[in-house]
C-alpha cells in the first residue's frame, strides 16, 4: 500500500539532512510503529507522507501510495487524497482544532469535503442526515457525550480534544491512518478504548503509529521501526524487537522505561508539624461564572474538596480526562472562580488583588503542552524574563542564566526561539520560567506527557534535583500512575469533578477504597507485576 524508497529530506533553512535514506513498506491492514526520541524524525516522516509541511524539502527518493508518487501529485490530487484515503491524527489537539467552530462541525467537515466521491447519491437533507448519523456514531466510538458536539474546543479537556481529533481523522474510513502520538493526552481508561478502536480500524486500514510509549507500542504494533537522528537504526517485528533488541540505541530506549527513584519523605504526625504545611484547601470548589441577560450564574465543575501540602512533599493528582485535574490547578491560582477556603502558610488567601498576587509569587505552574505554552515570537531569554517582572538588566541576565543552568540548558539558548528546540528542551524552558522566581510550590500539569521516555526520565530526574536544591513542594498532575506511585507522598484521585480517593500514596495504590479509584488503578496496573513492569518484558 505504501512504499517509501531511499528518501532524503531536510528543512528549507538548513542544509543538514533531517531524514536520511529512509526506506520502508506498509501492507494493507498492517500496524507499523515509529519510535525514537524527540527530534529523531518521526513526525517529519509522517507529515511528508501527506506532503503537509511546506518547510521540508525532499532531496531524493519517493513516497508511493497505491503505486502513485505522492511527491509528484498536484495540489488538487493531494486534497482528494487527504482525509479520504490517507488521514492524519496530529500530535497537538490544542492547535489542530479551530477555536471559533463547535467540535461537531469540525468532525463532519471532512465528510462534506469528500461527499461527492464517498456519497455521490446523497444531496441536501439526505447528506445532512448521514453526517448527523455518522457524527453520533463516532462520538459513541471515542467515548464522548453527544452533547459535546455543540461545545467549543476551549470547553473540552486535553484528552477530550485528542478524541475529537481522532474522530475527525477516521470519519471517512481511510485506507491509511497516520497516528502521531494519538494517546499522549489520554488517561489509561480512554487510552485503552482508543487503542481498541484503532485495532478494530486496522482490519480495514493500515496504520502508521507514532508513539513514545513503548508499552502501548509493544501491545499494538505488528512491526516496529526505530529512528535516530533521521535514520532507521532497527526494524523488526514487535515481539523480536522487545525480546532481543539488536541496536544499542533500541536497548537505550527500552532501558528508559525505568523511572528515577526518590527518597521517601519522613512521615510525621500532622498536628505536630502544622508549621510545615505550605498549602491547605478546605471545602474548595471550582467553577465558571456564566453571564446571563439579567444576572450571572455560577456553574460548579469541581465539587468541594480538602487537602494539604507539606514542605518538600509531592501531592499527586490523577483521574480520567475531564475529571477536573487541570480545573483544580487553575482554581488554586485563581484563574478560575473558586468557593471555599485556601490557606498559604496557614494564612487564608482572600480574593483580593494583593492576596492573589502574593499567591502567584509563591506558586508557579508548568503547563501541559510545552509547544503552545511558549510564545513563538519571543526568544528563550525573553520568555524567562517575563516571569521576573521589572528588574535591572544585569540582575535579569544573572537570573536567566541561573534558571537555564538549573534546568540543564546552555546559557546560549537564551538567544534561541522555541521552534529551534526539541520537545524536551521546550519543557525545560517552561520549568526554568517557573522556577526563576524561586517559588515555594511548583504546580505541574502533565509536565512529561508530550515527551518521549528518555526525555521524560531526564525531566523527572531534573524535577527531583530541583526539589532537593530549592526545597520546593510539588503538586503533580499526570495520567501516568506509575510516576505517581514512585514519586508522590500523597495521592488525590478525581472522577467527574469529585474527589473519590485521598491519602498516602502507598495505601491508595495497595488498597483503594472507592470503586472509581480501584477501576483506574486496576486498568493501569492490570498487565503489570508488583514491580510495575510488563509481565512479558
Coordinates of C-alpha atoms in Angstrom, one line a residue:
X1 CA 0.0 0.0 0.0
X2 CA 2.7 2.5 1.0
X3 CA 6.3 2.3 -0.3
X4 CA 8.9 4.8 0.8
X5 CA 12.2 4.4 -1.1
X6 CA 15.6 6.0 -0.3
X7 CA 14.0 9.2 1.0
X8 CA 16.3 12.1 1.8
X9 CA 14.9 15.4 3.1
X10 CA 15.9 18.5 5.0
X11 CA 14.3 21.7 6.3
X12 CA 14.5 24.6 3.8
X13 CA 16.5 26.8 6.2
X14 CA 19.1 24.1 6.8
X15 CA 21.4 22.1 4.7
X16 CA 21.7 19.3 7.2
X17 CA 19.6 16.2 6.2
X18 CA 16.8 15.6 8.8
X19 CA 15.8 12.3 7.1
X20 CA 18.5 10.1 5.6
X21 CA 17.9 7.2 3.2
X22 CA 14.6 6.2 4.6
X23 CA 13.1 3.0 3.1
X24 CA 10.0 1.2 4.4
X25 CA 6.9 -0.6 3.1
X26 CA 3.5 -1.0 4.7
X27 CA 0.9 -3.6 3.6
X28 CA -2.9 -3.3 3.9
X29 CA -4.1 -4.0 7.4
X30 CA -0.6 -3.8 8.9
X31 CA 0.2 -1.8 12.1
X32 CA 3.6 -0.3 12.0
X33 CA 5.0 1.8 14.8
X34 CA 7.7 4.5 14.5
X35 CA 9.6 5.1 17.8
X36 CA 12.6 7.3 18.8
X37 CA 13.4 10.3 20.9
X38 CA 12.2 13.9 20.2
X39 CA 13.9 15.1 17.1
X40 CA 14.5 11.7 15.6
X41 CA 12.4 12.5 12.5
X42 CA 9.2 10.5 13.3
X43 CA 6.7 13.4 12.9
X44 CA 8.6 14.8 9.9
X45 CA 8.4 11.5 8.1
X46 CA 4.6 11.2 8.9
X47 CA 4.0 14.7 7.6
X48 CA 5.9 14.0 4.4
X49 CA 3.6 11.1 3.6
X50 CA 0.8 13.6 3.1
X51 CA 3.1 16.4 2.0
X52 CA 1.8 18.5 4.9
X53 CA 4.9 20.6 5.8
X54 CA 5.9 23.3 3.3
X55 CA 9.2 23.9 5.2
X56 CA 10.5 20.4 4.3
X57 CA 12.5 19.9 1.0
X58 CA 12.8 16.4 -0.5
X59 CA 16.3 16.0 -2.0
X60 CA 15.8 12.5 -3.4
X61 CA 13.6 9.3 -3.1
X62 CA 9.9 8.6 -3.5
X63 CA 6.8 8.1 -1.5
X64 CA 4.3 5.8 -3.3
X65 CA 0.7 5.2 -2.2
X66 CA -1.1 2.6 -4.3
X67 CA 1.6 3.0 -7.0
X68 CA 1.2 6.8 -7.1
X69 CA 4.1 9.0 -6.2
X70 CA 2.7 11.4 -3.6
X71 CA 5.6 13.9 -4.1
X72 CA 4.6 14.5 -7.7
X73 CA 0.9 14.9 -7.2
X74 CA -0.9 18.2 -7.9
X75 CA -2.5 20.2 -5.1
X76 CA -6.0 19.1 -6.3
X77 CA -5.0 15.4 -6.2
X78 CA -3.4 15.8 -2.7
X79 CA -6.7 17.4 -1.4
X80 CA -8.6 14.5 -2.8
X81 CA -6.2 12.0 -1.1
X82 CA -6.1 13.8 2.3
X83 CA -8.9 12.8 4.7
X84 CA -10.4 10.2 2.3
X85 CA -7.6 7.7 1.5
X86 CA -5.0 8.8 4.0
X87 CA -5.9 10.6 7.3
X88 CA -3.6 12.2 9.9
X89 CA -4.2 12.4 13.6
X90 CA -2.0 15.3 14.8
X91 CA 0.1 15.4 17.9
X92 CA -1.2 18.6 19.3
X93 CA -5.0 18.7 19.6
X94 CA -4.9 22.2 21.1
X95 CA -3.5 23.7 17.9
X96 CA -5.3 21.4 15.4
X97 CA -8.8 22.4 16.3
X98 CA -10.4 25.7 15.2
X99 CA -11.3 27.7 18.4
X100 CA -14.2 29.5 16.6
X101 CA -16.1 26.4 15.5
X102 CA -18.0 23.8 17.5
X103 CA -16.4 20.4 17.6
X104 CA -19.3 18.7 15.9
X105 CA -19.0 20.9 12.8
X106 CA -15.2 20.2 12.7
X107 CA -15.6 16.5 12.9
X108 CA -18.0 16.3 9.9
X109 CA -16.2 18.8 7.8
X110 CA -14.1 16.1 6.1
X111 CA -17.2 14.1 5.3
X112 CA -18.7 17.1 3.4
X113 CA -15.4 17.8 1.6
X114 CA -15.4 14.3 0.1
X115 CA -19.2 13.8 -0.2
X116 CA -19.1 13.8 -4.0
X117 CA -16.7 10.9 -4.0
X118 CA -18.0 9.0 -0.9
X119 CA -21.7 9.6 -1.2
X120 CA -22.5 10.6 -4.8
X121 CA -26.2 9.6 -4.5
X122 CA -26.8 11.8 -1.4
X123 CA -27.7 15.5 -1.6
X124 CA -29.1 18.2 0.7
X125 CA -31.1 16.9 3.6
X126 CA -30.2 13.3 2.9
X127 CA -26.5 14.1 3.1
X128 CA -27.1 16.2 6.3
X129 CA -28.8 13.3 8.0
X130 CA -26.0 11.0 7.0
X131 CA -23.5 13.4 8.5
X132 CA -25.5 13.6 11.8
X133 CA -25.8 9.8 11.9
X134 CA -22.0 9.4 11.4
X135 CA -21.2 12.1 14.0
X136 CA -23.4 10.4 16.7
X137 CA -21.7 7.0 15.8
X138 CA -18.2 8.5 16.1
X139 CA -18.9 10.3 19.4
X140 CA -20.0 7.0 20.9
X141 CA -17.0 5.2 19.5
X142 CA -14.5 7.7 21.1
X143 CA -16.4 7.8 24.4
X144 CA -17.7 11.4 24.3
X145 CA -21.2 12.5 25.2
X146 CA -23.3 13.6 22.3
X147 CA -23.9 17.0 23.9
X148 CA -20.2 17.8 23.4
X149 CA -20.9 18.1 19.6
X150 CA -22.2 21.6 20.5
X151 CA -19.2 22.6 22.6
X152 CA -16.2 24.7 21.6
X153 CA -12.6 23.4 21.9
X154 CA -11.9 25.6 24.9
X155 CA -14.7 23.9 26.8
X156 CA -13.0 20.5 26.5
X157 CA -10.2 18.9 28.4
X158 CA -6.9 17.9 26.7
X159 CA -8.0 14.3 26.5
X160 CA -11.4 15.2 25.0
X161 CA -9.7 17.4 22.4
X162 CA -7.5 14.5 21.4
X163 CA -10.5 12.3 21.0
X164 CA -12.2 14.9 18.7
X165 CA -9.0 15.0 16.6
X166 CA -9.2 11.2 16.2
X167 CA -12.9 11.4 15.2
X168 CA -12.0 14.0 12.6
X169 CA -9.5 11.6 11.0
X170 CA -11.5 8.4 11.0
X171 CA -14.9 9.7 9.8
X172 CA -14.2 8.6 6.2
X173 CA -12.7 5.2 7.0
X174 CA -9.3 5.9 5.4
X175 CA -7.1 3.2 3.8
X176 CA -4.1 4.5 5.7
X177 CA -4.2 6.2 9.1
X178 CA -1.2 8.1 10.4
X179 CA -1.4 8.4 14.2
X180 CA 1.1 11.0 15.6
X181 CA 1.0 10.4 19.4
X182 CA -2.8 9.8 19.4
X183 CA -2.9 8.7 23.1
X184 CA -0.5 11.2 24.6
X185 CA -3.1 13.3 26.5
X186 CA -5.4 10.4 27.4
X187 CA -5.9 8.6 30.7
X188 CA -5.4 4.9 30.9
X189 CA -9.1 4.0 30.6
X190 CA -9.7 6.2 27.5
X191 CA -6.3 5.2 26.1
X192 CA -7.4 1.5 26.2
X193 CA -10.7 2.4 24.5
X194 CA -8.9 4.3 21.7
X195 CA -6.3 1.5 21.2
X196 CA -9.1 -1.0 20.9
X197 CA -10.8 1.3 18.4
X198 CA -7.6 1.7 16.4
X199 CA -7.1 -2.1 16.5
X200 CA -10.6 -2.6 15.0
X201 CA -9.8 0.0 12.3
X202 CA -6.7 -2.0 11.4
X203 CA -9.0 -4.6 9.9
X204 CA -9.8 -2.2 7.1
X205 CA -6.9 0.3 7.3
X206 CA -3.2 0.2 7.5
X207 CA -1.9 2.2 10.5
X208 CA 1.4 4.1 11.0
X209 CA 1.6 4.6 14.8
X210 CA 4.0 7.2 16.2
X211 CA 4.4 7.0 20.0
X212 CA 7.0 7.4 22.8
X213 CA 5.0 4.9 24.9
X214 CA 6.8 1.7 24.3
X215 CA 4.3 -0.3 26.4
X216 CA 1.5 0.7 24.1
X217 CA 3.7 0.1 21.0
X218 CA 4.5 -3.4 22.2
X219 CA 0.9 -4.4 22.6
X220 CA -0.4 -2.7 19.5
X221 CA 2.2 -2.9 16.6
X222 CA 2.9 -5.7 14.3
X223 CA 6.2 -4.2 13.3
X224 CA 8.4 -1.5 15.0
X225 CA 10.8 0.9 13.2
X226 CA 13.3 2.7 15.4
X227 CA 14.6 6.1 14.2
X228 CA 17.6 8.0 15.5
X229 CA 18.8 11.4 14.0
X230 CA 16.7 10.9 10.9
X231 CA 18.0 7.3 10.2
X232 CA 16.4 3.9 10.6
X233 CA 18.6 2.0 13.0
X234 CA 16.4 -1.1 13.5
X235 CA 13.3 -2.6 12.0
X236 CA 11.8 -5.8 13.3
X237 CA 8.6 -7.5 14.5
X238 CA 7.3 -6.2 17.8
X239 CA 8.0 -9.4 19.6
X240 CA 11.6 -9.8 18.4
X241 CA 12.5 -6.2 18.9
X242 CA 11.4 -6.1 22.5
X243 CA 12.7 -9.5 23.4
X244 CA 16.0 -9.2 21.6
X245 CA 16.9 -5.7 20.5
X246 CA 19.9 -5.6 18.2
X247 CA 20.9 -2.0 18.2
X248 CA 22.4 -0.2 21.3
X249 CA 20.0 2.7 20.8
X250 CA 17.0 0.4 20.9
X251 CA 18.3 -1.1 24.2
X252 CA 18.7 2.5 25.5
X253 CA 15.0 3.3 24.7
X254 CA 13.8 0.2 26.4
X255 CA 16.1 0.9 29.5
X256 CA 14.5 4.4 29.7
X257 CA 11.2 2.8 30.8
X258 CA 12.8 2.6 34.3
X259 CA 11.8 5.7 36.3
X260 CA 14.1 7.6 38.7
X261 CA 13.7 6.8 42.4
X262 CA 13.0 9.4 45.1
X263 CA 14.0 9.5 48.7
X264 CA 10.9 8.9 50.8
X265 CA 9.7 11.9 52.9
X266 CA 9.7 11.3 56.6
X267 CA 6.1 10.8 57.7
X268 CA 5.4 12.7 60.9
X269 CA 2.3 13.4 62.8
X270 CA 0.3 16.2 61.1
X271 CA -0.6 18.1 64.3
X272 CA 3.0 18.3 65.5
X273 CA 4.2 19.7 62.1
X274 CA 1.5 22.2 61.3
X275 CA 4.1 24.8 60.6
X276 CA 5.4 22.6 57.7
X277 CA 2.1 22.9 55.8
X278 CA 2.6 25.3 52.9
X279 CA -0.8 24.9 51.3
X280 CA -4.2 23.8 52.6
X281 CA -7.6 23.7 50.9
X282 CA -10.8 23.4 52.9
X283 CA -14.1 22.6 51.0
X284 CA -12.6 24.2 47.9
X285 CA -14.8 24.1 44.8
X286 CA -14.0 25.4 41.3
X287 CA -16.5 26.7 38.8
X288 CA -17.2 29.1 36.0
X289 CA -19.5 32.1 36.0
X290 CA -21.8 32.5 33.0
X291 CA -23.2 35.9 32.3
X292 CA -26.9 35.8 31.6
X293 CA -29.2 38.7 30.3
X294 CA -30.0 39.9 33.8
X295 CA -27.7 38.0 36.2
X296 CA -24.7 35.8 36.2
X297 CA -24.8 32.1 37.4
X298 CA -22.0 30.1 39.0
X299 CA -21.7 26.6 37.5
X300 CA -19.6 24.2 39.7
X301 CA -17.2 22.0 37.7
X302 CA -15.3 20.6 40.7
X303 CA -17.1 19.7 43.9
X304 CA -15.8 20.8 47.3
X305 CA -12.6 19.0 48.4
X306 CA -10.0 19.3 51.0
X307 CA -6.3 18.5 51.1
X308 CA -3.0 19.8 52.4
X309 CA 0.6 20.0 51.1
X310 CA 3.7 20.0 53.4
X311 CA 7.1 21.5 52.7
X312 CA 9.1 19.2 50.4
X313 CA 6.1 17.0 49.7
X314 CA 4.8 15.8 46.4
X315 CA 1.0 15.6 46.1
X316 CA -0.1 13.5 43.1
X317 CA -3.4 14.2 41.3
X318 CA -4.8 11.6 39.0
X319 CA -8.1 10.9 37.2
X320 CA -9.6 10.4 33.8
X321 CA -9.7 13.1 31.1
X322 CA -12.3 15.7 32.1
X323 CA -12.3 14.7 35.8
X324 CA -11.3 18.2 36.9
X325 CA -7.5 17.9 37.4
X326 CA -6.5 21.0 35.3
X327 CA -9.5 22.9 36.6
X328 CA -8.2 22.3 40.2
X329 CA -4.8 23.6 39.2
X330 CA -6.4 26.8 37.6
X331 CA -8.6 27.2 40.7
X332 CA -5.6 27.1 43.0
X333 CA -4.1 30.0 41.1
X334 CA -7.4 31.8 41.0
X335 CA -7.5 31.6 37.2
X336 CA -11.0 30.0 37.6
X337 CA -13.5 31.1 40.2
X338 CA -13.4 29.2 43.5
X339 CA -15.5 28.9 46.6
X340 CA -14.3 27.6 50.0
X341 CA -11.1 28.3 51.8
X342 CA -7.4 28.3 50.7
X343 CA -4.5 28.8 53.0
X344 CA -0.9 29.6 52.1
X345 CA 1.5 29.0 55.0
X346 CA -1.6 28.8 57.3
X347 CA -2.7 32.3 56.3
X348 CA -6.0 32.4 54.4
X349 CA -5.8 33.7 50.8
X350 CA -8.7 36.1 50.2
X351 CA -9.9 37.0 46.8
X352 CA -8.3 40.5 46.9
X353 CA -5.8 41.6 44.2
X354 CA -3.0 41.8 46.8
X355 CA -3.6 38.2 48.1
X356 CA -3.8 36.7 44.6
X357 CA -0.6 38.5 43.6
X358 CA 1.2 37.0 46.6
X359 CA -0.3 33.6 45.9
X360 CA 1.1 33.6 42.3
X361 CA 4.5 34.6 43.6
X362 CA 4.6 31.5 45.8
X363 CA 3.0 29.1 43.3
X364 CA 4.4 28.7 39.8
X365 CA 2.9 26.5 37.1
X366 CA 4.3 24.3 34.4
X367 CA 1.6 23.7 31.7
X368 CA 0.7 20.5 29.9
X369 CA 1.8 21.4 26.4
X370 CA 5.3 22.8 26.0
X371 CA 4.6 23.5 22.3
X372 CA 1.9 26.0 23.0
X373 CA 2.9 27.4 26.4
X374 CA 5.9 29.3 25.0
X375 CA 5.4 32.4 22.8
X376 CA 6.9 31.6 19.3
X377 CA 7.8 35.2 18.8
X378 CA 9.9 35.6 21.9
X379 CA 13.4 34.4 22.4
X380 CA 14.0 32.0 25.3
X381 CA 15.7 34.7 27.4
X382 CA 12.6 37.0 27.0
X383 CA 10.2 34.2 27.9
X384 CA 12.0 33.6 31.2
X385 CA 12.5 37.4 31.8
X386 CA 8.7 37.9 31.5
X387 CA 8.3 36.0 34.8
X388 CA 10.8 38.3 36.6
X389 CA 8.8 41.5 36.1
X390 CA 10.7 44.8 36.4
X391 CA 14.3 44.0 37.4
X392 CA 17.5 45.8 36.4
X393 CA 19.0 44.4 33.2
X394 CA 22.1 42.9 34.8
X395 CA 20.1 41.2 37.6
X396 CA 17.7 39.8 35.0
X397 CA 20.6 38.4 33.0
X398 CA 22.0 36.7 36.0
X399 CA 18.6 35.2 37.0
X400 CA 18.0 33.9 33.4
X401 CA 21.5 32.3 33.3
X402 CA 20.9 30.7 36.7
X403 CA 17.4 29.3 35.6
X404 CA 18.9 27.9 32.4
X405 CA 21.8 26.3 34.3
X406 CA 19.4 24.9 37.0
X407 CA 17.4 23.1 34.3
X408 CA 20.4 21.7 32.5
X409 CA 20.3 24.1 29.5
X410 CA 23.2 26.0 27.9
X411 CA 23.0 29.8 28.5
X412 CA 23.5 30.4 24.8
X413 CA 19.9 29.1 24.3
X414 CA 18.7 32.4 25.7
X415 CA 19.0 33.8 22.2
X416 CA 17.2 30.9 20.5
X417 CA 13.5 30.8 19.6
X418 CA 11.2 27.9 20.8
X419 CA 10.9 26.3 17.3
X420 CA 14.7 25.7 17.4
X421 CA 14.3 23.5 20.4
X422 CA 13.3 19.8 20.9
X423 CA 10.2 18.9 22.9
X424 CA 12.4 18.1 26.0
X425 CA 14.3 21.4 25.7
X426 CA 11.0 23.3 25.5
X427 CA 9.7 21.7 28.6
X428 CA 13.0 22.6 30.4
X429 CA 12.4 26.2 29.4
X430 CA 8.9 26.0 30.8
X431 CA 10.3 24.7 34.1
X432 CA 13.1 27.4 34.0
X433 CA 10.4 30.1 33.6
X434 CA 8.5 28.6 36.6
X435 CA 11.5 28.3 39.0
X436 CA 13.2 31.6 38.2
X437 CA 11.0 33.3 40.7
X438 CA 12.1 30.7 43.4
X439 CA 8.5 29.7 44.3
X440 CA 7.7 27.6 47.3
X441 CA 5.2 25.4 45.3
X442 CA 5.5 24.1 41.7
X443 CA 2.2 23.2 40.1
X444 CA 3.0 20.6 37.3
X445 CA 0.2 19.9 34.9
X446 CA 1.2 16.8 32.9
X447 CA 4.8 18.0 32.6
X448 CA 6.1 14.8 30.8
X449 CA 3.0 13.8 28.8
X450 CA 4.3 15.2 25.4
X451 CA 7.8 13.8 25.8
X452 CA 9.5 10.5 24.8
X453 CA 10.5 8.1 27.6
X454 CA 14.2 9.1 27.7
X455 CA 13.3 12.8 27.8
X456 CA 10.6 12.0 30.4
X457 CA 13.2 10.3 32.6
X458 CA 15.6 13.3 32.3
X459 CA 12.8 15.8 33.2
X460 CA 11.7 13.8 36.2
X461 CA 15.3 13.5 37.4
X462 CA 15.7 17.2 36.9
X463 CA 12.5 17.9 38.9
X464 CA 13.7 15.8 41.8
X465 CA 17.1 17.5 41.8
X466 CA 15.4 21.0 41.8
X467 CA 13.1 20.0 44.6
X468 CA 16.0 18.9 46.8
X469 CA 18.1 22.0 45.9
X470 CA 15.3 24.6 46.3
X471 CA 13.2 22.8 49.0
X472 CA 10.0 23.1 46.9
X473 CA 6.7 21.3 47.2
X474 CA 5.1 19.8 44.1
X475 CA 1.5 19.3 43.0
X476 CA 2.0 16.8 40.2
X477 CA -0.9 16.2 37.8
X478 CA -0.5 13.2 35.5
X479 CA -2.2 10.3 33.7
X480 CA 0.8 8.1 34.4
X481 CA 0.0 6.3 37.7
X482 CA 3.4 4.6 37.7
X483 CA 5.0 8.1 38.1
X484 CA 2.7 8.9 41.0
X485 CA 3.3 5.6 42.7
X486 CA 7.0 6.1 42.7
X487 CA 7.3 9.9 43.3
X488 CA 4.3 11.1 45.3
X489 CA 3.8 11.1 49.0
X490 CA 0.0 11.7 48.9
X491 CA -2.4 11.0 46.1
X492 CA -5.7 12.7 45.2
X493 CA -7.9 10.9 42.6
X494 CA -10.7 12.8 40.9
X495 CA -13.7 11.4 39.0
X496 CA -16.3 13.5 37.2
X497 CA -15.4 16.6 39.3
X498 CA -15.5 14.7 42.6
X499 CA -12.6 13.7 44.9
X500 CA -13.1 9.9 45.2
X501 CA -9.8 9.0 46.9
X502 CA -7.2 10.9 49.0
X503 CA -4.5 9.5 51.2
X504 CA -0.9 8.2 51.5
X505 CA 0.4 7.0 48.1
X506 CA 1.3 3.5 49.4
X507 CA -2.2 3.0 50.9
X508 CA -4.1 4.3 47.9
X509 CA -2.3 2.1 45.4
X510 CA -2.4 -1.0 47.6
X511 CA -5.9 -0.7 48.9
X512 CA -8.1 1.9 47.1
X513 CA -11.4 2.5 49.0
X514 CA -13.6 3.9 46.1
X515 CA -14.8 1.9 43.1
X516 CA -13.7 4.6 40.7
X517 CA -10.1 4.7 42.1
X518 CA -9.9 0.9 42.1
X519 CA -11.0 0.8 38.4
X520 CA -8.5 3.4 37.4
X521 CA -5.6 1.6 39.2
X522 CA -6.6 -1.8 38.0
X523 CA -6.8 -0.6 34.4
X524 CA -3.3 0.9 34.6
X525 CA -1.5 -1.9 36.5
X526 CA -3.7 -4.8 35.3
X527 CA -1.0 -6.1 32.9
X528 CA 1.9 -5.3 35.2
X529 CA 3.5 -7.2 38.1
X530 CA 4.2 -5.9 41.6
X531 CA 7.3 -4.1 40.4
X532 CA 5.3 -2.1 37.9
X533 CA 7.0 -3.8 34.9
X534 CA 5.2 -5.5 32.0
X535 CA 4.8 -9.2 32.8
X536 CA 6.2 -10.3 29.5
X537 CA 9.0 -7.7 29.3

